[in-house]
PDB file of C-alpha atoms and ligand atoms in Angstrom:
ATOM      1  CA  MET A   1     -43.053   7.192  -1.566  1.00 46.00           C
ATOM      2  CA  SER A   2     -44.650   8.754  -4.590  1.00 67.00           C
ATOM      3  CA  ASN A   3     -41.186   9.480  -5.911  1.00 84.00           C
ATOM      4  CA  LEU A   4     -40.220   5.829  -5.899  1.00 90.00           C
ATOM      5  CA  GLN A   5     -40.709   5.496  -9.658  1.00 92.00           C
ATOM      6  CA  THR A   6     -38.387   8.457 -10.161  1.00 94.00           C
ATOM      7  CA  LEU A   7     -35.751   6.808  -8.005  1.00 95.00           C
ATOM      8  CA  ILE A   8     -36.063   3.529  -9.923  1.00 96.00           C
ATOM      9  CA  GLY A   9     -35.784   5.462 -13.191  1.00 96.00           C
ATOM     10  CA  TYR A  10     -32.837   7.368 -11.770  1.00 97.00           C
ATOM     11  CA  GLN A  11     -30.945   4.163 -11.181  1.00 98.00           C
ATOM     12  CA  ALA A  12     -31.776   2.939 -14.697  1.00 97.00           C
ATOM     13  CA  ILE A  13     -30.209   6.098 -16.164  1.00 98.00           C
ATOM     14  CA  ASP A  14     -27.339   5.907 -13.694  1.00 98.00           C
ATOM     15  CA  LYS A  15     -26.601   2.447 -15.075  1.00 98.00           C
ATOM     16  CA  ASN A  16     -25.627   4.098 -18.370  1.00 97.00           C
ATOM     17  CA  LEU A  17     -23.137   6.206 -16.484  1.00 97.00           C
ATOM     18  CA  LEU A  18     -21.798   3.107 -14.761  1.00 97.00           C
ATOM     19  CA  THR A  19     -21.357   1.406 -18.138  1.00 97.00           C
ATOM     20  CA  ILE A  20     -19.281   4.325 -19.430  1.00 97.00           C
ATOM     21  CA  GLU A  21     -17.247   4.359 -16.219  1.00 96.00           C
ATOM     22  CA  LYS A  22     -16.576   0.645 -16.572  1.00 96.00           C
ATOM     23  CA  GLU A  23     -15.576   1.059 -20.205  1.00 96.00           C
ATOM     24  CA  LEU A  24     -13.118   3.762 -19.224  1.00 97.00           C
ATOM     25  CA  ALA A  25     -11.751   1.704 -16.342  1.00 96.00           C
ATOM     26  CA  ALA A  26     -11.149  -1.237 -18.690  1.00 97.00           C
ATOM     27  CA  THR A  27      -9.038   0.730 -21.161  1.00 97.00           C
ATOM     28  CA  GLU A  28      -5.327   0.021 -21.482  1.00 97.00           C
ATOM     29  CA  GLU A  29      -4.673   3.707 -20.856  1.00 97.00           C
ATOM     30  CA  LYS A  30      -6.472   3.668 -17.523  1.00 97.00           C
ATOM     31  CA  LYS A  31      -4.893   0.392 -16.437  1.00 97.00           C
ATOM     32  CA  LYS A  32      -1.352   1.575 -17.161  1.00 97.00           C
ATOM     33  CA  TYR A  33      -2.037   4.937 -15.563  1.00 97.00           C
ATOM     34  CA  ALA A  34      -3.464   3.310 -12.424  1.00 97.00           C
ATOM     35  CA  GLN A  35      -0.633   0.757 -12.289  1.00 97.00           C
ATOM     36  CA  ALA A  36       2.009   3.479 -12.372  1.00 97.00           C
ATOM     37  CA  ARG A  37       0.156   5.598  -9.840  1.00 96.00           C
ATOM     38  CA  LYS A  38      -0.144   2.684  -7.421  1.00 96.00           C
ATOM     39  CA  PHE A  39       3.498   1.736  -7.870  1.00 97.00           C
ATOM     40  CA  LEU A  40       4.723   5.267  -7.258  1.00 96.00           C
ATOM     41  CA  LYS A  41       2.542   5.642  -4.210  1.00 93.00           C
ATOM     42  CA  ASN A  42       4.335   2.733  -2.480  1.00 93.00           C
ATOM     43  CA  ALA A  43       7.792   3.125  -4.028  1.00 94.00           C
ATOM     44  CA  GLN A  44       8.818   6.203  -2.073  1.00 90.00           C
ATOM     45  CA  THR A  45       8.100   4.502   1.265  1.00 93.00           C
ATOM     46  CA  THR A  46      10.151   1.474   0.216  1.00 94.00           C
ATOM     47  CA  LEU A  47      13.005   3.670  -1.025  1.00 93.00           C
ATOM     48  CA  ASP A  48      12.979   5.568   2.268  1.00 94.00           C
ATOM     49  CA  GLY A  49      13.092   2.215   4.067  1.00 95.00           C
ATOM     50  CA  TYR A  50      16.169   1.170   2.110  1.00 95.00           C
ATOM     51  CA  GLU A  51      17.823   4.487   2.873  1.00 94.00           C
ATOM     52  CA  ASN A  52      17.167   4.142   6.596  1.00 96.00           C
ATOM     53  CA  LYS A  53      18.515   0.610   6.509  1.00 96.00           C
ATOM     54  CA  ALA A  54      21.664   1.748   4.707  1.00 95.00           C
ATOM     55  CA  VAL A  55      22.220   4.501   7.266  1.00 96.00           C
ATOM     56  CA  ALA A  56      21.811   2.032  10.148  1.00 97.00           C
ATOM     57  CA  LEU A  57      24.198  -0.453   8.524  1.00 96.00           C
ATOM     58  CA  SER A  58      26.752   2.246   7.839  1.00 96.00           C
ATOM     59  CA  GLY A  59      26.628   3.209  11.524  1.00 97.00           C
ATOM     60  CA  GLU A  60      27.138  -0.411  12.493  1.00 96.00           C
ATOM     61  CA  LEU A  61      30.039  -0.656  10.070  1.00 96.00           C
ATOM     62  CA  SER A  62      31.822   2.371  11.600  1.00 97.00           C
ATOM     63  CA  ARG A  63      31.310   0.985  15.083  1.00 97.00           C
ATOM     64  CA  LEU A  64      32.738  -2.417  14.127  1.00 96.00           C
ATOM     65  CA  GLU A  65      35.660  -0.833  12.298  1.00 96.00           C
ATOM     66  CA  ALA A  66      36.577   1.260  15.340  1.00 97.00           C
ATOM     67  CA  GLN A  67      36.328  -1.815  17.541  1.00 96.00           C
ATOM     68  CA  TYR A  68      38.464  -3.790  15.097  1.00 96.00           C
ATOM     69  CA  ASN A  69      41.186  -1.139  15.016  1.00 96.00           C
ATOM     70  CA  GLU A  70      41.220  -0.964  18.790  1.00 95.00           C
ATOM     71  CA  VAL A  71      41.629  -4.709  19.198  1.00 94.00           C
ATOM     72  CA  ALA A  72      44.221  -4.858  16.404  1.00 94.00           C
ATOM     73  CA  ALA A  73      46.278  -2.145  18.137  1.00 94.00           C
ATOM     74  CA  GLU A  74      46.073  -4.010  21.423  1.00 92.00           C
ATOM     75  CA  LEU A  75      47.201  -7.198  19.766  1.00 90.00           C
ATOM     76  CA  LYS A  76      50.113  -5.348  18.167  1.00 91.00           C
ATOM     77  CA  GLU A  77      51.295  -4.339  21.629  1.00 88.00           C
ATOM     78  CA  PHE A  78      51.504  -8.008  22.544  1.00 83.00           C
ATOM     79  CA  SER A  79      53.597  -8.762  19.487  1.00 83.00           C
ATOM     80  CA  GLU A  80      56.101  -6.165  20.667  1.00 85.00           C
ATOM     81  CA  ILE A  81      56.672  -7.866  23.971  1.00 81.00           C
ATOM     82  CA  ASP A  82      60.003  -9.648  24.213  1.00 79.00           C
ATOM     83  CA  PHE A  83      58.850 -13.022  25.472  1.00 74.00           C
ATOM     84  CA  SER A  84      62.419 -14.318  25.909  1.00 77.00           C
ATOM     85  CA  GLU A  85      62.695 -12.095  28.957  1.00 75.00           C
ATOM     86  CA  LEU A  86      59.724 -13.817  30.471  1.00 73.00           C
ATOM     87  CA  GLU A  87      60.880 -17.386  30.017  1.00 74.00           C
ATOM     88  CA  GLU A  88      61.655 -17.576  33.709  1.00 76.00           C
ATOM     89  CA  ASN A  89      58.119 -16.602  34.625  1.00 82.00           C
ATOM     90  CA  GLU A  90      55.890 -19.305  33.202  1.00 83.00           C
ATOM     91  CA  GLY A  91      52.774 -18.068  34.923  1.00 85.00           C
ATOM     92  CA  GLU A  92      53.080 -14.587  33.460  1.00 84.00           C
ATOM     93  CA  LEU A  93      53.916 -15.991  30.019  1.00 84.00           C
ATOM     94  CA  ALA A  94      50.892 -18.259  29.962  1.00 87.00           C
ATOM     95  CA  TYR A  95      48.685 -15.382  31.071  1.00 87.00           C
ATOM     96  CA  LEU A  96      49.936 -13.087  28.317  1.00 86.00           C
ATOM     97  CA  LYS A  97      49.634 -15.782  25.667  1.00 86.00           C
ATOM     98  CA  LYS A  98      46.080 -16.478  26.749  1.00 90.00           C
ATOM     99  CA  ASN A  99      45.254 -12.769  26.487  1.00 90.00           C
ATOM    100  CA  ALA A 100      46.831 -12.511  23.067  1.00 89.00           C
ATOM    101  CA  GLN A 101      44.879 -15.556  21.943  1.00 92.00           C
ATOM    102  CA  GLY A 102      41.653 -13.983  23.199  1.00 93.00           C
ATOM    103  CA  LEU A 103      42.350 -10.795  21.285  1.00 93.00           C
ATOM    104  CA  ALA A 104      43.104 -12.733  18.112  1.00 94.00           C
ATOM    105  CA  ASP A 105      39.792 -14.594  18.472  1.00 96.00           C
ATOM    106  CA  THR A 106      37.927 -11.336  18.986  1.00 95.00           C
ATOM    107  CA  LEU A 107      39.592  -9.896  15.921  1.00 95.00           C
ATOM    108  CA  ARG A 108      38.565 -12.874  13.791  1.00 96.00           C
ATOM    109  CA  SER A 109      35.004 -12.620  14.998  1.00 97.00           C
ATOM    110  CA  LEU A 110      34.945  -8.868  14.279  1.00 97.00           C
ATOM    111  CA  LYS A 111      36.241  -9.555  10.805  1.00 96.00           C
ATOM    112  CA  ARG A 112      33.348 -11.938  10.200  1.00 97.00           C
ATOM    113  CA  ASP A 113      30.848  -9.359  11.498  1.00 97.00           C
ATOM    114  CA  LEU A 114      32.335  -6.711   9.257  1.00 97.00           C
ATOM    115  CA  ALA A 115      32.043  -8.946   6.219  1.00 97.00           C
ATOM    116  CA  SER A 116      28.443  -9.723   7.068  1.00 97.00           C
ATOM    117  CA  VAL A 117      27.526  -6.043   7.466  1.00 97.00           C
ATOM    118  CA  LYS A 118      29.242  -5.212   4.185  1.00 96.00           C
ATOM    119  CA  GLU A 119      27.319  -7.980   2.482  1.00 97.00           C
ATOM    120  CA  ARG A 120      24.034  -6.647   3.858  1.00 97.00           C
ATOM    121  CA  MET A 121      24.947  -3.153   2.722  1.00 96.00           C
ATOM    122  CA  ASP A 122      25.667  -4.400  -0.777  1.00 96.00           C
ATOM    123  CA  ALA A 123      22.303  -6.157  -0.881  1.00 97.00           C
ATOM    124  CA  VAL A 124      20.451  -3.022   0.255  1.00 96.00           C
ATOM    125  CA  THR A 125      22.323  -0.908  -2.271  1.00 95.00           C
ATOM    126  CA  LYS A 126      21.450  -3.352  -5.025  1.00 97.00           C
ATOM    127  CA  ASP A 127      17.747  -3.382  -4.070  1.00 96.00           C
ATOM    128  CA  TYR A 128      17.727   0.394  -3.817  1.00 95.00           C
ATOM    129  CA  LYS A 129      19.258   0.844  -7.252  1.00 96.00           C
ATOM    130  CA  ALA A 130      16.860  -1.631  -8.857  1.00 97.00           C
ATOM    131  CA  LEU A 131      13.827   0.032  -7.302  1.00 96.00           C
ATOM    132  CA  LYS A 132      15.094   3.486  -8.200  1.00 95.00           C
ATOM    133  CA  GLN A 133      15.442   2.412 -11.804  1.00 96.00           C
ATOM    134  CA  LYS A 134      11.938   0.945 -11.876  1.00 97.00           C
ATOM    135  CA  THR A 135      10.620   4.116 -10.245  1.00 96.00           C
ATOM    136  CA  ILE A 136      12.089   6.228 -13.006  1.00 96.00           C
ATOM    137  CA  ALA A 137      10.454   3.966 -15.610  1.00 97.00           C
ATOM    138  CA  MET A 138       7.134   4.151 -13.783  1.00 97.00           C
ATOM    139  CA  GLN A 139       7.335   7.931 -13.530  1.00 97.00           C
ATOM    140  CA  LYS A 140       7.635   7.987 -17.288  1.00 98.00           C
ATOM    141  CA  GLN A 141       4.695   5.588 -17.658  1.00 98.00           C
ATOM    142  CA  PHE A 142       2.629   7.683 -15.241  1.00 98.00           C
ATOM    143  CA  LYS A 143       3.188  10.892 -17.184  1.00 98.00           C
ATOM    144  CA  GLU A 144       2.581   9.248 -20.533  1.00 98.00           C
ATOM    145  CA  TYR A 145      -0.570   7.349 -19.591  1.00 98.00           C
ATOM    146  CA  LYS A 146      -2.041  10.130 -17.516  1.00 97.00           C
ATOM    147  CA  GLU A 147      -2.139  12.188 -20.691  1.00 97.00           C
ATOM    148  CA  LYS A 148      -3.332   9.282 -22.825  1.00 98.00           C
ATOM    149  CA  TYR A 149      -6.096   8.465 -20.380  1.00 97.00           C
ATOM    150  CA  ALA A 150      -7.152  12.098 -20.180  1.00 97.00           C
ATOM    151  CA  ALA A 151      -7.578  12.058 -23.966  1.00 97.00           C
ATOM    152  CA  VAL A 152      -9.685   8.878 -23.826  1.00 97.00           C
ATOM    153  CA  ALA A 153     -11.822  10.328 -21.032  1.00 96.00           C
ATOM    154  CA  LYS A 154     -12.281  13.507 -23.010  1.00 97.00           C
ATOM    155  CA  GLY A 155     -13.750  11.445 -25.831  1.00 96.00           C
ATOM    156  CA  LYS A 156     -16.481  10.291 -23.465  1.00 96.00           C
ATOM    157  CA  GLU A 157     -17.088  13.694 -21.931  1.00 96.00           C
ATOM    158  CA  ALA A 158     -20.119  14.613 -24.038  1.00 97.00           C
ATOM    159  CA  GLU A 159     -21.790  11.267 -23.390  1.00 97.00           C
ATOM    160  CA  ILE A 160     -21.134  11.506 -19.662  1.00 97.00           C
ATOM    161  CA  GLY A 161     -22.383  15.082 -19.622  1.00 97.00           C
ATOM    162  CA  SER A 162     -25.643  14.102 -21.252  1.00 98.00           C
ATOM    163  CA  VAL A 163     -26.290  11.286 -18.754  1.00 98.00           C
ATOM    164  CA  ARG A 164     -25.407  13.548 -15.843  1.00 97.00           C
ATOM    165  CA  ALA A 165     -27.834  16.170 -17.117  1.00 97.00           C
ATOM    166  CA  GLN A 166     -30.617  13.581 -17.255  1.00 97.00           C
ATOM    167  CA  LEU A 167     -29.801  12.508 -13.705  1.00 97.00           C
ATOM    168  CA  ALA A 168     -29.659  16.078 -12.443  1.00 97.00           C
ATOM    169  CA  ALA A 169     -33.103  16.787 -13.889  1.00 96.00           C
ATOM    170  CA  MET A 170     -34.573  13.894 -11.893  1.00 96.00           C
ATOM    171  CA  GLU A 171     -32.930  14.732  -8.592  1.00 96.00           C
ATOM    172  CA  LYS A 172     -35.463  17.343  -7.510  1.00 93.00           C
ATOM    173  CA  ASP A 173     -38.137  14.628  -7.411  1.00 94.00           C
ATOM    174  CA  ILE A 174     -36.172  12.428  -5.042  1.00 94.00           C
ATOM    175  CA  PRO A 175     -36.133  13.162  -1.294  1.00 92.00           C
ATOM    176  CA  ALA A 176     -32.781  14.695  -0.390  1.00 94.00           C
ATOM    177  CA  ASP A 177     -31.911  12.157   2.320  1.00 92.00           C
ATOM    178  CA  VAL A 178     -32.619   9.207   0.019  1.00 94.00           C
ATOM    179  CA  LEU A 179     -30.631  10.775  -2.789  1.00 96.00           C
ATOM    180  CA  GLU A 180     -27.712  11.423  -0.487  1.00 96.00           C
ATOM    181  CA  ARG A 181     -27.707   7.809   0.655  1.00 95.00           C
ATOM    182  CA  TYR A 182     -27.977   6.574  -2.907  1.00 97.00           C
ATOM    183  CA  LYS A 183     -25.032   8.692  -4.010  1.00 97.00           C
ATOM    184  CA  GLY A 184     -22.975   7.633  -1.011  1.00 97.00           C
ATOM    185  CA  ARG A 185     -23.461   3.931  -1.751  1.00 96.00           C
ATOM    186  CA  ARG A 186     -22.835   4.448  -5.431  1.00 97.00           C
ATOM    187  CA  LYS A 187     -19.575   6.215  -4.633  1.00 96.00           C
ATOM    188  CA  GLU A 188     -18.546   3.270  -2.474  1.00 96.00           C
ATOM    189  CA  GLY A 189     -18.912   1.087  -5.550  1.00 95.00           C
ATOM    190  CA  LEU A 190     -22.099  -0.781  -4.601  1.00 96.00           C
ATOM    191  CA  TRP A 191     -24.251  -1.868  -7.525  1.00 97.00           C
ATOM    192  CA  PRO A 192     -27.164  -2.057  -7.771  1.00 97.00           C
ATOM    193  CA  VAL A 193     -27.755   0.516  -5.092  1.00 98.00           C
ATOM    194  CA  LEU A 194     -31.508   0.118  -5.144  1.00 97.00           C
ATOM    195  CA  VAL A 195     -33.066  -3.339  -4.878  1.00 97.00           C
ATOM    196  CA  PRO A 196     -36.649  -4.569  -4.471  1.00 96.00           C
ATOM    197  CA  LEU A 197     -37.879  -6.355  -1.377  1.00 96.00           C
ATOM    198  CA  LYS A 198     -38.256 -10.092  -2.031  1.00 96.00           C
ATOM    199  CA  GLY A 199     -40.753 -11.540   0.417  1.00 93.00           C
ATOM    200  CA  ASP A 200     -39.354 -10.359   3.720  1.00 93.00           C
ATOM    201  CA  ARG A 201     -35.812 -10.394   2.441  1.00 96.00           C
ATOM    202  CA  CYS A 202     -33.320  -8.019   0.905  1.00 96.00           C
ATOM    203  CA  GLY A 203     -33.503  -8.415  -2.879  1.00 96.00           C
ATOM    204  CA  PHE A 204     -29.723  -8.412  -3.123  1.00 97.00           C
ATOM    205  CA  CYS A 205     -28.217 -10.377  -0.236  1.00 97.00           C
ATOM    206  CA  SER A 206     -31.397 -12.203   0.847  1.00 97.00           C
ATOM    207  CA  MET A 207     -30.994 -11.245   4.462  1.00 96.00           C
ATOM    208  CA  ASP A 208     -34.197 -11.588   6.464  1.00 95.00           C
ATOM    209  CA  LEU A 209     -35.478  -8.193   7.432  1.00 94.00           C
ATOM    210  CA  PRO A 210     -36.839  -7.761  10.939  1.00 93.00           C
ATOM    211  CA  ARG A 211     -40.503  -6.871  11.321  1.00 92.00           C
ATOM    212  CA  ALA A 212     -39.571  -3.368  12.491  1.00 93.00           C
ATOM    213  CA  ALA A 213     -37.627  -2.792   9.285  1.00 93.00           C
ATOM    214  CA  ILE A 214     -40.583  -3.912   7.147  1.00 92.00           C
ATOM    215  CA  SER A 215     -42.925  -1.498   8.905  1.00 93.00           C
ATOM    216  CA  LYS A 216     -40.356   1.253   8.471  1.00 92.00           C
ATOM    217  CA  LEU A 217     -40.219   0.353   4.788  1.00 93.00           C
ATOM    218  CA  ASN A 218     -44.017   0.664   4.513  1.00 90.00           C
ATOM    219  CA  GLU A 219     -43.829   4.004   6.203  1.00 89.00           C
ATOM    220  CA  LYS A 220     -40.784   5.513   4.526  1.00 87.00           C
ATOM    221  CA  GLY A 221     -40.759   3.784   1.131  1.00 90.00           C
ATOM    222  CA  VAL A 222     -37.033   3.020   1.248  1.00 94.00           C
ATOM    223  CA  ILE A 223     -34.838   1.446   3.923  1.00 95.00           C
ATOM    224  CA  GLU A 224     -31.241   0.381   4.034  1.00 95.00           C
ATOM    225  CA  CYS A 225     -30.219  -3.272   4.321  1.00 95.00           C
ATOM    226  CA  GLU A 226     -28.109  -3.663   7.429  1.00 94.00           C
ATOM    227  CA  ASN A 227     -26.092  -6.397   5.820  1.00 96.00           C
ATOM    228  CA  CYS A 228     -25.243  -5.250   2.276  1.00 96.00           C
ATOM    229  CA  HIS A 229     -26.218  -1.573   2.675  1.00 96.00           C
ATOM    230  CA  ARG A 230     -28.370  -1.553  -0.440  1.00 97.00           C
ATOM    231  CA  LEU A 231     -31.466   0.593  -0.457  1.00 97.00           C
ATOM    232  CA  ILE A 232     -34.543  -1.614  -0.413  1.00 97.00           C
ATOM    233  CA  TYR A 233     -37.912  -0.592  -1.832  1.00 95.00           C
ATOM    234  CA  LYS A 234     -41.219  -2.366  -2.046  1.00 92.00           C
ATOM    235  CA  GLU A 235     -42.515  -3.060  -5.529  1.00 87.00           C
TER     236      GLU A 235
HETATM  237 ZN1  LIG B 301     -28.893  -6.811   1.676  1.00 86.72          ZN
END
């Protein structure tokens, strides 16, 4: 590829852009902005989860309360029975007492369940409130640092513009398909994008290239490493 030198030069200029991008990414403003953005992105899902949980628990609470009232009413009926009238009938008496005992046990168990549900509801409410509070703080941080970061980025605008102009001027001398691949890899965060062939290996990850790939390299000037996806050229 006669345009290989242009492509190599292109990457050298692009490195300046990368340096500026890294500088920007390392600023406190960018870090705090990104931190808040990431937090807020997940917070809503978690808050929704808490809300759903609270709704489910509240449903369970109503169900248990209804059950409790029902059993309590039934037990009250037993307390109104005049057992003295039944003293003659031991079988009947024992049966009723056993029933009353069963209802009392059920009531105790329902009471425990109710307490446990209430406890879980309190815990969810507490978590929800804490997260809500943090969300409000992070919303403030997001707004503040979005603006601060925009100001920092603006300070680098001219420099970035100049590098981009240099890159744009070179692009017409690079085959469109190669340029597209280069830009795609660069966008994915791979660096360097372009690496020299070392022996029969990729100059970045050292993977052995098959013979077919080498002949394709000789023919096309640039191939892509199947392992690390860098673009390989022959020096
Ligand atoms: Zn590789």
